[in-house]
Short mmCIF file of C-alpha atoms in Angstrom, two decimals:
data_model
loop_
_atom_site.label_atom_id
_atom_site.label_comp_id
_atom_site.label_asym_id
_atom_site.label_seq_id
_atom_site.Cartn_x
_atom_site.Cartn_y
_atom_site.Cartn_z
CA MET H 13 -123.08 63.56 131.97
CA MET H 14 -121.92 60.89 134.22
CA ASP H 15 -124.44 59.44 136.51
CA TYR H 16 -122.71 58.44 139.70
CA LEU H 17 -125.13 56.19 141.10
CA GLU H 18 -124.77 53.99 137.88
CA VAL H 19 -121.04 53.25 139.26
CA SER H 20 -122.47 51.14 142.14
CA LYS H 21 -123.87 48.63 139.40
CA LYS H 22 -120.25 48.28 138.18
CA GLY H 23 -119.16 46.71 141.40
CA VAL H 24 -118.46 49.78 143.72
CA LYS H 25 -121.05 49.18 146.59
CA PRO H 26 -121.15 50.22 150.13
CA PRO H 27 -119.99 47.69 153.19
CA LYS H 28 -122.70 46.78 155.57
CA PHE H 29 -122.40 49.39 158.54
CA GLU H 30 -123.25 48.50 161.97
CA LYS H 31 -124.51 52.18 162.37
CA VAL H 32 -125.36 54.75 159.65
CA PRO H 33 -125.38 58.34 160.74
CA LYS H 34 -128.51 60.02 159.88
CA HIS H 35 -126.78 63.44 159.34
CA VAL H 36 -123.21 63.98 157.97
CA ALA H 37 -121.64 67.31 157.56
CA ILE H 38 -118.61 67.93 155.48
CA VAL H 39 -115.98 70.69 155.21
CA MET H 40 -114.84 70.34 151.60
CA ASP H 41 -111.17 71.47 152.33
CA GLY H 42 -108.03 71.01 149.98
CA ASN H 43 -108.91 72.08 146.70
CA GLY H 44 -106.19 74.76 146.57
CA ARG H 45 -103.59 72.61 147.89
CA TRP H 46 -104.67 69.61 145.49
CA ALA H 47 -104.15 72.00 142.55
CA ASN H 48 -100.95 73.68 143.63
CA LYS H 49 -99.08 70.24 144.31
CA ARG H 50 -100.14 69.67 140.37
CA GLY H 51 -98.78 73.16 139.13
CA LEU H 52 -102.42 74.48 138.83
CA THR H 53 -104.22 77.59 140.14
CA ARG H 54 -106.64 77.06 143.00
CA ILE H 55 -109.54 77.71 140.65
CA GLU H 56 -108.69 74.52 138.83
CA GLY H 57 -108.72 72.82 142.38
CA HIS H 58 -112.37 73.98 142.94
CA LYS H 59 -113.30 72.66 139.44
CA ALA H 60 -112.07 69.18 140.49
CA GLY H 61 -113.92 69.40 143.77
CA GLU H 62 -117.46 69.30 141.75
CA ALA H 63 -116.92 65.60 140.86
CA ALA H 64 -116.02 64.90 144.40
CA LEU H 65 -119.14 66.21 145.72
CA LEU H 66 -121.27 64.52 143.26
CA ASP H 67 -119.56 61.18 144.24
CA VAL H 68 -120.08 61.71 147.93
CA VAL H 69 -123.78 62.66 147.27
CA ALA H 70 -124.19 59.28 145.49
CA GLY H 71 -122.27 57.46 148.22
CA ALA H 72 -124.46 59.10 150.86
CA ILE H 73 -127.45 57.98 149.30
CA GLU H 74 -126.21 54.37 148.83
CA ALA H 75 -125.36 54.19 152.51
CA GLY H 76 -128.60 55.07 153.83
CA VAL H 77 -127.56 58.87 154.89
CA SER H 78 -130.77 61.04 155.07
CA GLU H 79 -129.11 64.37 155.49
CA LEU H 80 -125.79 65.70 154.11
CA THR H 81 -124.71 69.28 154.83
CA VAL H 82 -121.73 70.68 152.90
CA PHE H 83 -119.68 73.87 153.63
CA ALA H 84 -119.59 75.60 150.30
CA PHE H 85 -118.66 79.21 150.98
CA SER H 86 -118.22 80.74 154.39
CA THR H 87 -118.83 84.28 155.58
CA GLU H 88 -114.96 84.24 155.95
CA ASN H 89 -114.08 83.36 152.20
CA TRP H 90 -114.96 86.88 151.22
CA LYS H 91 -111.17 87.49 152.49
CA ARG H 92 -109.93 85.42 149.56
CA SER H 93 -108.60 87.17 146.39
CA PRO H 94 -111.12 88.91 144.42
CA GLU H 95 -110.43 86.69 141.31
CA GLU H 96 -111.09 83.62 143.54
CA VAL H 97 -114.36 84.94 144.97
CA ARG H 98 -115.65 85.80 141.51
CA PHE H 99 -114.98 82.41 140.22
CA LEU H 100 -116.68 80.68 143.28
CA MET H 101 -119.52 82.68 142.96
CA GLY H 102 -119.89 81.85 139.36
CA PHE H 103 -118.98 78.19 139.91
CA ASN H 104 -121.57 77.72 142.63
CA LYS H 105 -124.21 79.04 140.16
CA ASP H 106 -123.00 77.08 137.43
CA VAL H 107 -122.80 73.93 139.19
CA LEU H 108 -126.16 74.26 140.74
CA ARG H 109 -127.87 74.91 137.14
CA ALA H 110 -125.97 72.03 135.62
CA ARG H 111 -126.51 69.50 138.63
CA ARG H 112 -129.97 70.37 139.81
CA ASP H 113 -131.61 67.99 137.27
CA GLN H 114 -129.43 64.98 138.08
CA LEU H 115 -129.91 65.64 141.76
CA ASN H 116 -133.65 65.78 141.31
CA HIS H 117 -133.63 62.49 139.44
CA TRP H 118 -131.87 60.92 142.34
CA GLY H 119 -134.65 62.07 144.84
CA VAL H 120 -132.31 64.69 146.51
CA LYS H 121 -133.95 67.74 148.20
CA VAL H 122 -131.73 70.72 147.74
CA ARG H 123 -131.69 73.47 150.61
CA TRP H 124 -129.76 76.70 151.03
CA VAL H 125 -128.62 78.02 154.27
CA GLY H 126 -126.64 81.43 154.42
CA ARG H 127 -126.88 84.88 154.42
CA ARG H 128 -128.18 87.12 151.56
CA PRO H 129 -125.96 90.33 152.14
CA LYS H 130 -123.05 90.43 149.66
CA LEU H 131 -124.14 87.05 147.89
CA TRP H 132 -124.62 87.48 144.23
CA ALA H 133 -128.36 87.74 143.15
CA SER H 134 -127.73 85.18 140.50
CA VAL H 135 -126.37 82.58 142.80
CA ILE H 136 -129.40 83.22 144.99
CA ASP H 137 -131.54 82.72 142.06
CA GLU H 138 -130.12 79.28 141.34
CA LEU H 139 -130.21 78.10 144.92
CA GLU H 140 -134.05 79.14 145.30
CA ALA H 141 -134.72 77.46 141.78
CA ALA H 142 -132.99 74.32 142.96
CA GLN H 143 -134.93 74.49 146.13
CA ALA H 144 -138.25 74.76 144.46
CA LEU H 145 -137.45 71.97 141.84
CA THR H 146 -136.47 69.42 144.59
CA ASN H 147 -138.76 70.63 147.41
CA ARG H 148 -140.82 67.37 147.36
CA ASN H 149 -138.02 64.95 147.19
CA LYS H 150 -137.13 62.64 150.01
CA VAL H 151 -134.26 60.33 149.25
CA LEU H 152 -131.68 62.62 150.74
CA THR H 153 -131.69 66.52 151.93
CA LEU H 154 -128.39 68.04 150.64
CA THR H 155 -128.07 71.30 152.32
CA MET H 156 -125.57 73.84 150.74
CA CYS H 157 -124.12 76.23 153.14
CA VAL H 158 -123.32 79.26 151.05
CA ASN H 159 -122.30 82.56 152.73
CA TYR H 160 -122.68 80.80 156.10
CA GLY H 161 -121.03 81.07 159.35
CA SER H 162 -122.19 79.14 162.46
CA ARG H 163 -121.27 82.32 165.00
CA ILE H 164 -123.35 84.84 162.77
CA GLU H 165 -126.00 82.20 162.69
CA ILE H 166 -126.18 82.05 166.26
CA VAL H 167 -126.07 85.96 166.63
CA ASP H 168 -128.79 86.39 164.12
CA ALA H 169 -130.79 84.26 166.04
CA VAL H 170 -130.04 86.05 169.33
CA ASN H 171 -131.07 89.46 167.59
CA GLU H 172 -134.46 88.03 166.35
CA ILE H 173 -135.19 86.73 169.84
CA ALA H 174 -134.31 90.27 171.30
CA LEU H 175 -136.55 91.83 168.76
CA LEU H 176 -139.37 89.48 169.64
CA ALA H 177 -138.88 90.09 173.29
CA ALA H 178 -139.08 93.91 172.73
CA LYS H 179 -142.42 93.22 170.99
CA LYS H 180 -143.45 91.15 174.22
CA LYS H 181 -144.00 88.07 171.79
CA ILE H 182 -141.54 86.22 174.04
CA LYS H 183 -141.24 86.03 177.75
CA PRO H 184 -137.78 86.47 179.25
CA GLY H 185 -136.51 83.38 180.64
CA SER H 186 -138.59 81.10 178.37
CA ILE H 187 -136.11 80.27 175.84
CA THR H 188 -135.01 76.60 175.67
CA GLU H 189 -132.41 74.76 173.76
CA LYS H 190 -135.37 73.61 171.44
CA SER H 191 -136.76 76.78 171.00
CA PHE H 192 -133.67 78.64 170.28
CA GLY H 193 -132.60 75.79 167.79
CA LYS H 194 -135.87 76.77 165.84
CA MET H 195 -134.50 80.27 165.46
CA LEU H 196 -131.44 79.14 163.67
CA SER H 197 -131.46 79.75 159.88
CA THR H 198 -130.45 75.81 159.44
CA ASN H 199 -133.61 74.86 161.11
CA PRO H 200 -135.05 71.99 160.59
CA LEU H 201 -131.74 70.71 160.12
CA GLY H 202 -131.13 67.99 162.66
CA ASP H 203 -128.08 67.44 164.93
CA VAL H 204 -125.15 66.35 163.21
CA ASP H 205 -123.92 62.73 163.98
CA LEU H 206 -120.89 62.65 161.85
CA PHE H 207 -118.65 65.68 161.12
CA ILE H 208 -115.88 65.23 158.36
CA ARG H 209 -113.33 67.40 157.27
CA SER H 210 -110.94 66.73 154.27
CA SER H 211 -107.27 67.60 153.66
CA GLY H 212 -105.85 66.71 156.96
CA GLU H 213 -106.78 69.95 158.78
CA LYS H 214 -108.22 69.54 162.39
CA ARG H 215 -110.60 72.40 162.82
CA ILE H 216 -114.27 72.71 162.64
CA SER H 217 -114.02 76.33 161.13
CA ASN H 218 -117.11 77.87 162.39
CA PHE H 219 -119.32 75.26 160.78
CA LEU H 220 -122.23 74.16 162.46
CA LEU H 221 -121.10 74.88 166.08
CA TRP H 222 -124.59 74.44 167.56
CA GLN H 223 -125.49 71.50 165.51
CA SER H 224 -122.38 69.54 166.23
CA ALA H 225 -122.47 69.65 169.84
CA TYR H 226 -122.11 65.84 170.33
CA ALA H 227 -121.04 65.01 166.65
CA GLU H 228 -118.32 62.31 166.01
CA LEU H 229 -115.37 63.97 164.30
CA VAL H 230 -113.47 62.50 161.49
CA PHE H 231 -110.37 64.31 159.98
CA SER H 232 -109.50 62.76 156.55
CA GLU H 233 -105.87 63.25 155.14
CA VAL H 234 -107.31 63.04 151.76
CA LEU H 235 -107.64 66.25 149.94
CA TRP H 236 -111.07 67.09 148.72
CA PRO H 237 -110.92 66.37 144.84
CA ASP H 238 -109.53 62.99 145.79
CA PHE H 239 -112.35 62.44 148.34
CA ASP H 240 -114.93 60.10 147.09
CA ARG H 241 -117.72 57.67 148.25
CA LYS H 242 -115.19 55.13 149.52
CA GLN H 243 -113.60 57.77 151.76
CA LEU H 244 -117.07 58.61 152.76
CA TRP H 245 -117.89 54.96 153.55
CA ALA H 246 -114.56 54.73 155.66
CA SER H 247 -115.82 57.79 157.65
CA ILE H 248 -118.88 55.88 158.27
CA ALA H 249 -117.05 52.62 159.25
CA GLU H 250 -115.19 54.62 161.71
CA TYR H 251 -118.25 56.23 163.08
CA SER H 252 -119.64 52.83 163.42
CA THR H 253 -116.95 52.03 166.02
CA ARG H 254 -117.55 55.02 168.29
CA GLN H 255 -119.68 54.83 171.42
CA ARG H 256 -121.99 57.83 171.54
CA ARG H 257 -122.77 58.54 175.32
CA PHE H 258 -124.13 62.08 174.87
CA GLY H 259 -122.60 63.11 178.48
CA GLY H 260 -123.40 59.67 179.93
CA ALA H 261 -120.99 57.10 181.07
CA ILE H 262 -120.68 53.15 181.65
CA ASP H 263 -119.41 52.04 184.81
CA SER H 264 -117.16 49.08 183.95
CA PRO H 265 -114.26 48.49 186.36
CA LYS H 266 -111.42 46.09 185.59
CA ALA H 267 -111.52 42.81 187.33
CA LYS H 268 -109.31 42.99 190.68
CA PRO H 269 -105.99 41.11 190.16
CA VAL H 270 -105.77 37.66 191.50
CA LYS H 271 -103.23 37.74 194.48
#
């Protein structure tokens, strides 16, 4: 089993960044297209994507990122072929089982965010086992979004608030952005600083809508199986050039032309 952190000792080191995002979110897109271009099935593309994820986790650790959240399986992915869905369920389970000790060795805390309905019990078992094993780790929090969709996350929070209001445990008009955020299944995940999508598609696809309100977006042309720590670092370098105003503005009129 390759230890991806060992790669840095062979000359692959991150550059010095002016700013490092605390929380990076990634839509790992392009596995199917990567495989089809090579005459392979989409399933082979998903297999190739595993190495990319491990390399990106290692790169995030080396860059100083503290939260990495990845879109592993969305609530909309159930629309895919039964064969692909079955593979993805089994693949997610097997990857977690095979890699959790390595992630634990790196000091990675694994979290699962998603809905239980429809998700295989065996996948839930592996996700919860990985959470329990790595719960005290502090180097990096890796949140796996499996059977997750941001709209349904918000709807679930609204339904929970309505239930609490009906029981008179919440007063009408008392909800704030902060208190609402605590009702989300992703809590205590922080706001996203850098949102990356591979494969050239320029969509956020129902991923972390609430948390990405002021995220810097980077859309990479690289298909996910070819995405590695160097691509992550390039995205962080791009992030470093951005001015984050959070709705504010800087008044800097140009000098008047000399007559």
